[in-house]
Coordinates of C-alpha atoms in Angstrom, one line a residue:
M60 CA -1.6 12.2 -25.1
R61 CA -4.6 14.1 -26.4
K62 CA -7.4 14.8 -23.9
P63 CA -10.1 12.5 -25.6
A64 CA -7.6 9.5 -25.7
F65 CA -6.6 10.2 -22.1
L66 CA -10.2 10.4 -20.9
F67 CA -11.2 7.2 -22.8
S68 CA -8.3 5.3 -21.3
I69 CA -9.2 6.4 -17.8
L70 CA -12.9 5.5 -18.4
C71 CA -11.7 2.0 -19.5
F72 CA -9.7 1.7 -16.3
L73 CA -12.7 2.7 -14.2
L74 CA -15.0 0.2 -15.9
L75 CA -12.4 -2.5 -15.4
M76 CA -12.2 -1.6 -11.7
V77 CA -16.0 -1.8 -11.4
V78 CA -16.0 -5.2 -13.0
R79 CA -12.9 -6.7 -11.3
T80 CA -12.8 -5.4 -7.7
K81 CA -14.1 -7.9 -5.2
P82 CA -14.9 -7.7 -1.5
P83 CA -11.5 -8.2 0.2
G84 CA -10.8 -11.6 1.7
P85 CA -9.7 -12.2 5.3
W86 CA -6.0 -12.2 4.2
A87 CA -6.3 -8.7 2.7
Q88 CA -8.2 -7.3 5.7
T89 CA -5.8 -8.9 8.2
Q90 CA -2.8 -7.2 6.5
L91 CA -4.3 -3.8 7.6
L92 CA -4.0 -4.8 11.2
L93 CA -0.3 -5.6 11.3
S94 CA 1.5 -3.0 13.4
Y95 CA 4.8 -2.2 15.1
D96 CA 3.0 -2.4 18.5
D97 CA 3.8 -6.1 18.7
G98 CA 7.4 -5.7 17.6
F99 CA 9.1 -4.6 14.4
S100 CA 8.0 -6.8 11.5
R101 CA 7.6 -6.9 7.8
R102 CA 4.6 -5.4 6.0
A103 CA 3.5 -3.4 9.1
L104 CA 4.0 0.2 8.0
L105 CA 0.5 0.7 6.4
G106 CA -1.2 -0.9 9.4
W107 CA 0.8 1.2 11.8
L108 CA -0.2 4.4 9.9
I109 CA -3.9 3.3 10.0
E110 CA -3.6 2.6 13.7
L111 CA -2.5 6.2 14.3
V112 CA -5.8 7.3 12.9
Q113 CA -7.9 4.4 14.2
P114 CA -6.3 3.5 17.5
A115 CA -9.3 1.5 18.7
G116 CA -9.0 -0.9 15.8
L117 CA -10.8 -1.5 12.5
D118 CA -14.4 -2.6 11.9
E119 CA -15.0 -4.5 8.7
A120 CA -16.8 -1.7 6.9
T121 CA -13.7 0.6 7.4
A122 CA -11.3 -2.2 6.5
R123 CA -13.2 -2.8 3.2
M124 CA -13.2 0.9 2.4
I125 CA -9.4 1.1 3.0
C126 CA -8.9 -2.0 0.8
L127 CA -10.8 -0.4 -2.0
I128 CA -9.0 3.0 -1.7
V129 CA -5.6 1.3 -1.6
T130 CA -6.3 -0.8 -4.8
F131 CA -7.8 2.2 -6.6
A132 CA -4.9 4.5 -5.7
G133 CA -2.3 1.9 -7.0
G134 CA -4.2 1.2 -10.2
L135 CA -4.8 4.9 -11.0
A136 CA -1.2 5.8 -10.3
F137 CA -0.1 3.0 -12.7
M138 CA -2.5 4.3 -15.4
L139 CA -1.4 7.9 -15.0
Y140 CA 2.2 7.0 -15.3
V141 CA 1.7 4.9 -18.4
L142 CA -0.6 7.5 -20.1
R143 CA 1.9 10.2 -19.4
A144 CA 4.5 8.1 -21.2
L145 CA 2.2 7.7 -24.2
E146 CA 1.8 11.5 -24.7
D147 CA 2.3 12.4 -28.3
V148 CA 2.9 8.8 -29.3
P149 CA 1.0 7.9 -32.5
R150 CA -1.8 5.4 -31.9
A151 CA -1.9 6.4 -28.2
F152 CA -5.7 6.1 -28.2
A153 CA -5.6 2.4 -28.9
L154 CA -2.5 1.7 -26.9
G155 CA -3.9 3.4 -23.8
A156 CA -7.1 1.3 -24.1
V157 CA -4.9 -1.9 -24.4
V158 CA -3.2 -1.0 -21.1
A159 CA -6.4 0.1 -19.4
T160 CA -8.0 -3.3 -20.1
S161 CA -4.9 -5.4 -19.5
F162 CA -5.5 -8.8 -18.0
G163 CA -2.5 -8.1 -15.8
L164 CA -4.3 -5.0 -14.5
A165 CA -7.5 -7.0 -14.1
E166 CA -5.6 -9.4 -11.9
F167 CA -4.2 -6.6 -9.8
L168 CA -7.6 -5.0 -9.3
G169 CA -9.2 -8.4 -8.5
N170 CA -6.8 -8.8 -5.6
T171 CA -8.6 -6.0 -3.9
G172 CA -6.9 -4.7 -0.7
Y173 CA -3.6 -6.5 -1.0
L174 CA -0.6 -4.4 0.0
E175 CA 0.7 -4.1 -3.5
G176 CA -1.8 -1.4 -4.2
A177 CA -0.2 0.6 -1.4
Y178 CA 3.4 0.3 -2.5
F179 CA 2.6 1.1 -6.1
V180 CA 2.0 4.7 -5.1
P181 CA 5.4 5.5 -3.7
G182 CA 7.0 3.4 -6.4
L183 CA 5.4 5.3 -9.2
I184 CA 6.0 8.6 -7.6
A185 CA 9.7 7.7 -7.5
L186 CA 9.7 6.8 -11.2
A187 CA 8.0 10.1 -12.1
L188 CA 10.7 12.2 -10.3
P189 CA 12.9 14.2 -12.8
G190 CA 16.6 14.3 -12.8
A191 CA 19.4 12.0 -11.8
G192 CA 21.3 14.0 -9.3
L193 CA 21.9 13.4 -5.6
A194 CA 18.6 15.0 -4.4
S195 CA 16.5 13.0 -7.0
G196 CA 18.3 9.8 -6.2
A197 CA 17.9 10.3 -2.5
A198 CA 14.2 10.9 -2.9
M199 CA 13.8 7.8 -5.1
L200 CA 15.7 5.7 -2.4
A201 CA 13.5 7.1 0.4
L202 CA 10.3 6.3 -1.6
G203 CA 11.7 2.8 -2.3
A204 CA 12.3 2.3 1.4
V205 CA 8.8 3.3 2.2
G206 CA 7.6 0.7 -0.3
V207 CA 9.7 -2.0 1.2
L208 CA 8.3 -1.3 4.7
I209 CA 4.8 -1.6 3.2
H210 CA 5.6 -5.0 1.5
D211 CA 8.9 -6.7 0.8
A212 CA 7.8 -7.5 -2.8
M213 CA 8.7 -3.8 -3.5
L214 CA 12.3 -4.9 -4.0
P215 CA 12.0 -7.0 -7.2
S216 CA 9.3 -4.6 -8.6
F217 CA 9.9 -0.9 -8.1
G218 CA 13.3 -1.4 -6.5
V219 CA 14.5 -2.9 -9.8
L220 CA 12.6 -0.2 -11.8
I221 CA 14.2 2.6 -9.9
A222 CA 17.6 1.1 -10.5
L223 CA 16.8 0.7 -14.2
L224 CA 15.7 4.4 -14.4
L225 CA 18.9 5.6 -12.9
F226 CA 20.9 3.3 -15.1
L227 CA 19.3 4.7 -18.3
R228 CA 19.7 8.3 -17.1
W229 CA 23.4 7.9 -16.5
Q230 CA 24.1 6.1 -19.8
G231 CA 25.8 9.2 -21.3
R232 CA 28.5 9.0 -18.6
G233 CA 29.6 5.5 -19.4
P234 CA 28.1 2.1 -18.6
G235 CA 30.4 1.5 -15.6
R236 CA 29.4 4.7 -13.9
A237 CA 25.7 4.1 -14.8
A238 CA 25.8 0.6 -13.3
G239 CA 27.4 2.0 -10.1
V240 CA 24.8 4.7 -9.6
A241 CA 22.0 2.2 -10.3
A242 CA 23.4 -0.3 -7.8
V243 CA 23.2 2.2 -4.9
P244 CA 19.4 2.2 -4.3
L245 CA 19.2 -1.5 -5.3
V246 CA 21.8 -2.6 -2.7
A247 CA 20.3 -0.3 -0.1
L248 CA 16.9 -1.8 -0.5
V249 CA 18.4 -5.3 -0.5
V250 CA 20.0 -4.5 2.9
L251 CA 16.8 -3.0 4.2
S252 CA 14.8 -6.1 3.1
A253 CA 17.3 -8.4 4.7
A254 CA 17.1 -6.4 7.9
L255 CA 13.4 -6.7 7.9
F256 CA 13.5 -10.5 7.6
K257 CA 16.1 -10.6 10.4
L258 CA 14.2 -8.4 12.8
S259 CA 10.8 -9.8 12.3
P260 CA 9.3 -11.9 15.1
S261 CA 10.2 -15.6 15.1
G262 CA 7.8 -18.4 14.6
A263 CA 7.8 -19.0 18.3
E264 CA 6.1 -15.6 18.7
A265 CA 3.2 -16.5 16.4
E266 CA 0.5 -16.8 19.0
T267 CA 1.4 -13.5 20.6
L268 CA 1.4 -11.7 17.3
I269 CA -1.8 -13.3 16.2
A270 CA -3.5 -12.3 19.5
G271 CA -2.4 -8.7 19.1
V272 CA -3.7 -8.5 15.5
S273 CA -7.0 -10.2 16.5
A274 CA -7.5 -7.6 19.2
R275 CA -7.5 -4.8 16.6
A276 CA -10.2 -6.5 14.4
L277 CA -13.4 -5.2 16.0
D278 CA -16.1 -7.2 14.2
Y279 CA -14.5 -9.6 11.7
P280 CA -12.3 -12.7 12.0
I281 CA -8.6 -12.4 11.0
D282 CA -6.7 -14.9 8.9
P283 CA -3.8 -16.2 11.0
K284 CA -2.0 -17.3 7.9
A285 CA -1.6 -13.6 6.9
V286 CA 0.2 -13.0 10.2
E287 CA 2.3 -16.1 9.9
A288 CA 3.5 -15.0 6.5
V289 CA 5.5 -12.1 8.0
L290 CA 7.3 -14.3 10.7
R291 CA 10.9 -15.4 10.6
Y292 CA 11.4 -19.2 10.8
G293 CA 14.4 -21.2 11.7
P294 CA 15.6 -24.5 10.2
G295 CA 12.8 -27.1 10.3
E296 CA 10.2 -24.5 11.1
G297 CA 7.4 -23.1 9.0
P298 CA 3.9 -21.7 9.0
S299 CA 1.0 -23.9 10.0
Y300 CA -0.3 -23.8 6.4
L301 CA 1.3 -26.0 3.8
F302 CA 0.7 -25.8 0.1
R303 CA 0.8 -28.8 -2.3
W304 CA 1.2 -28.3 -6.0
E305 CA -1.1 -31.3 -6.6
T306 CA -4.2 -29.5 -5.3
P307 CA -6.6 -28.4 -8.1
F308 CA -6.0 -24.7 -7.6
F309 CA -2.2 -24.9 -7.9
Y310 CA -2.4 -27.5 -10.6
F311 CA -4.4 -24.9 -12.6
E312 CA -1.9 -22.1 -11.8
R313 CA 1.2 -24.2 -12.7
N314 CA -0.1 -25.8 -15.9
Y315 CA -2.3 -23.0 -17.4
V316 CA -1.4 -19.6 -15.9
L317 CA 2.4 -20.0 -16.3
P318 CA 2.5 -20.9 -20.0
I319 CA 0.2 -18.1 -21.0
G320 CA 1.9 -15.6 -18.7
F321 CA 5.5 -16.5 -19.8
G322 CA 4.3 -16.5 -23.4
F323 CA 3.2 -12.9 -23.0
L324 CA 6.4 -12.0 -21.2
A325 CA 8.4 -13.5 -24.0
L326 CA 6.6 -11.3 -26.6
A327 CA 7.0 -8.3 -24.2
S328 CA 10.7 -9.0 -23.9
V329 CA 11.1 -9.0 -27.7
L330 CA 9.3 -5.7 -27.9
I331 CA 11.4 -4.2 -25.1
W332 CA 14.6 -5.3 -26.7
R333 CA 13.6 -3.7 -30.0
L334 CA 12.4 -0.5 -28.4
G335 CA 15.9 -0.2 -26.7
A336 CA 17.7 -0.1 -30.1
G337 CA 20.5 2.4 -29.8
L338 CA 21.0 2.0 -26.1
G339 CA 23.6 -0.8 -26.3
A340 CA 23.3 -4.5 -25.5
L341 CA 23.9 -4.1 -21.7
A342 CA 21.1 -1.5 -21.3
R343 CA 18.7 -3.5 -23.5
L344 CA 19.4 -6.6 -21.5
A345 CA 18.8 -4.7 -18.2
C346 CA 15.4 -3.6 -19.5
V347 CA 14.4 -7.1 -20.3
L348 CA 15.6 -8.5 -17.0
A349 CA 13.8 -5.7 -15.1
A350 CA 10.5 -6.7 -16.8
L351 CA 11.0 -10.3 -15.7
A352 CA 12.1 -9.5 -12.1
P353 CA 8.7 -10.0 -10.3
A354 CA 8.7 -13.6 -11.7
T355 CA 11.6 -14.4 -9.3
L356 CA 9.1 -14.3 -6.5
M357 CA 7.6 -17.5 -7.8
L358 CA 10.6 -19.3 -6.4
V359 CA 9.5 -18.5 -2.8
A360 CA 5.7 -17.9 -3.2
F361 CA 2.8 -20.0 -4.4
D362 CA 0.4 -17.4 -5.7
L363 CA 1.5 -17.6 -9.3
S364 CA -1.4 -15.8 -11.0
R365 CA -0.9 -12.8 -8.7
L366 CA 2.8 -12.7 -9.3
M367 CA 2.4 -13.3 -13.1
G368 CA 0.0 -10.3 -13.2
F369 CA 2.6 -8.1 -11.5
A370 CA 5.2 -9.3 -14.1
V371 CA 2.7 -8.2 -16.9
L372 CA 2.4 -4.8 -15.3
Q373 CA 6.1 -4.5 -14.8
A374 CA 6.7 -5.2 -18.5
I375 CA 4.3 -2.4 -19.3
L376 CA 6.1 -0.1 -16.9
V377 CA 9.5 -0.9 -18.5
I378 CA 8.0 0.0 -21.9
A379 CA 6.7 3.3 -20.4
I380 CA 10.2 4.1 -18.9
L381 CA 11.7 3.5 -22.3
L382 CA 9.2 5.9 -23.9
R383 CA 10.0 8.6 -21.4
E384 CA 13.8 8.2 -21.3
H385 CA 14.7 7.0 -24.8
P386 CA 13.2 9.2 -27.5
P387 CA 13.8 6.7 -30.4
A388 CA 11.5 4.3 -28.6
R389 CA 8.6 6.8 -29.1
E390 CA 9.2 6.7 -32.8
A391 CA 9.6 2.9 -32.9
L392 CA 6.6 1.9 -30.9
P393 CA 3.9 2.6 -33.5
R394 CA 6.0 0.6 -36.1
L395 CA 6.4 -2.4 -33.8
V396 CA 2.9 -2.5 -32.3
T397 CA 0.9 -2.4 -35.5
E398 CA -2.9 -2.2 -35.7
A399 CA -3.0 -6.0 -36.1
W400 CA -1.1 -6.3 -32.8
V401 CA -3.4 -3.9 -31.1
V402 CA -6.4 -6.0 -32.1
A403 CA -4.6 -9.2 -30.9
L404 CA -3.8 -7.6 -27.5
M405 CA -7.4 -6.4 -27.1
A406 CA -8.6 -9.9 -27.8
A407 CA -6.2 -11.3 -25.2
N408 CA -7.5 -8.9 -22.7
V409 CA -11.1 -10.0 -23.4
F410 CA -10.4 -13.8 -23.3
V411 CA -7.6 -14.2 -20.8
S412 CA -8.6 -14.1 -17.1
W413 CA -6.7 -15.4 -14.1
P414 CA -8.2 -16.1 -10.7
A415 CA -8.0 -13.3 -8.2
F416 CA -7.3 -14.3 -4.6
N417 CA -10.5 -12.4 -3.6
R418 CA -12.1 -14.5 -6.3
G419 CA -15.5 -15.2 -7.8
G420 CA -16.1 -17.9 -10.4
E421 CA -16.4 -15.7 -13.4
Y422 CA -12.8 -16.3 -14.5
S423 CA -13.7 -20.0 -15.2
A424 CA -15.5 -18.9 -18.3
H425 CA -12.3 -17.5 -19.8
L426 CA -9.0 -18.8 -20.8
P427 CA -7.1 -20.6 -19.5
A428 CA -9.6 -21.9 -16.8
G429 CA -12.1 -22.8 -19.6
L430 CA -9.6 -25.4 -20.8
I431 CA -10.1 -27.4 -17.7
E432 CA -13.8 -27.7 -18.3
T433 CA -13.5 -29.3 -21.7
Q434 CA -13.7 -32.7 -20.3
R435 CA -17.4 -32.1 -19.6
W436 CA -18.2 -32.0 -23.3
G437 CA -17.8 -35.8 -23.5
L438 CA -20.2 -36.5 -20.6
S439 CA -24.0 -36.8 -20.5
M440 CA -25.9 -34.3 -18.3
E441 CA -26.5 -37.1 -15.8
E442 CA -22.8 -37.8 -15.6
Q443 CA -21.9 -34.1 -15.3
L444 CA -24.2 -33.6 -12.3
K445 CA -22.3 -36.3 -10.5
I446 CA -19.0 -34.3 -10.8
P447 CA -18.5 -32.2 -7.6
P448 CA -17.8 -28.5 -8.1
R449 CA -14.2 -27.6 -8.6
Q450 CA -12.5 -25.9 -5.7
Y451 CA -10.1 -23.4 -7.3

């Protein structure tokens, strides 16, 4: 990518970060306090590393700065990887700007301080490693393990992408051997994730773990739900918080975020399939499934807009992997993503906004939240004032 296009894309990313980052919520700040001091548990690696530097605990100012750094590092690593893949691709200037202003990236930045920003860094370093030999594969696996220790969502995101990368690099040695090589890091990370779930504290230990985390928060209240989220529960047990799909926020996510998100993923899947021309049906299918992998987390989690945002970023990363590993994709991309499509994608980035979990109300002026407000057009001002504010 030429220097002006690169700098313009990075500038767009920085502006998006300024607009979208929010003060981290209690959940995000509480995640930084998880540690192995209270027993081996999921999502505790980053907090344990922070504790080595800050053994007395965290004040809120420091926690907020760490949240900002984690989010910026993950977003910047994402941009650098994608822009490197766009190098020497025609229309890279416009394509880089589309990625830098993506509503999926805006959702990622809006969730300021969540652990995904931390595991993006080792995940993207793994994808950037050259070669497909034993040393390279071992390094990718090690980085994948670090990511899983940071957050178990690493498995369906970069765990899948690492497997896809190895699969593509071994294509020349036969699909069977390529599948076998790709399965090694994926199976290893599945085993590690399962072990983390098994070894994490049980629900009966919730009070002890919450007390330990609270002691490390020097001047701000923790969110006990963030601690309960890493516990292991037996049959009939569960965290103290319960979600209901009928609440306004989840009604919004289910009925408005999902259709728009899956519509975008459908278009991205078609593009990925066409960019993979010449790879063979199995490899093309693997690319499409890799892009959709983060959506599987919706089967066990309720934060649909956050997970849909990850799926959007994952689709972009699959396209970037194809551009780096499959030369015909570099020639096909400008033909498939025409100027008309660039304009349409830029318009989508302007008009589509999903609520971040560290949210303000600005997203309600965009699609799809704006659709919910259309009922007010049929009401007088007096009637509108009687409607209580929506709690998203």
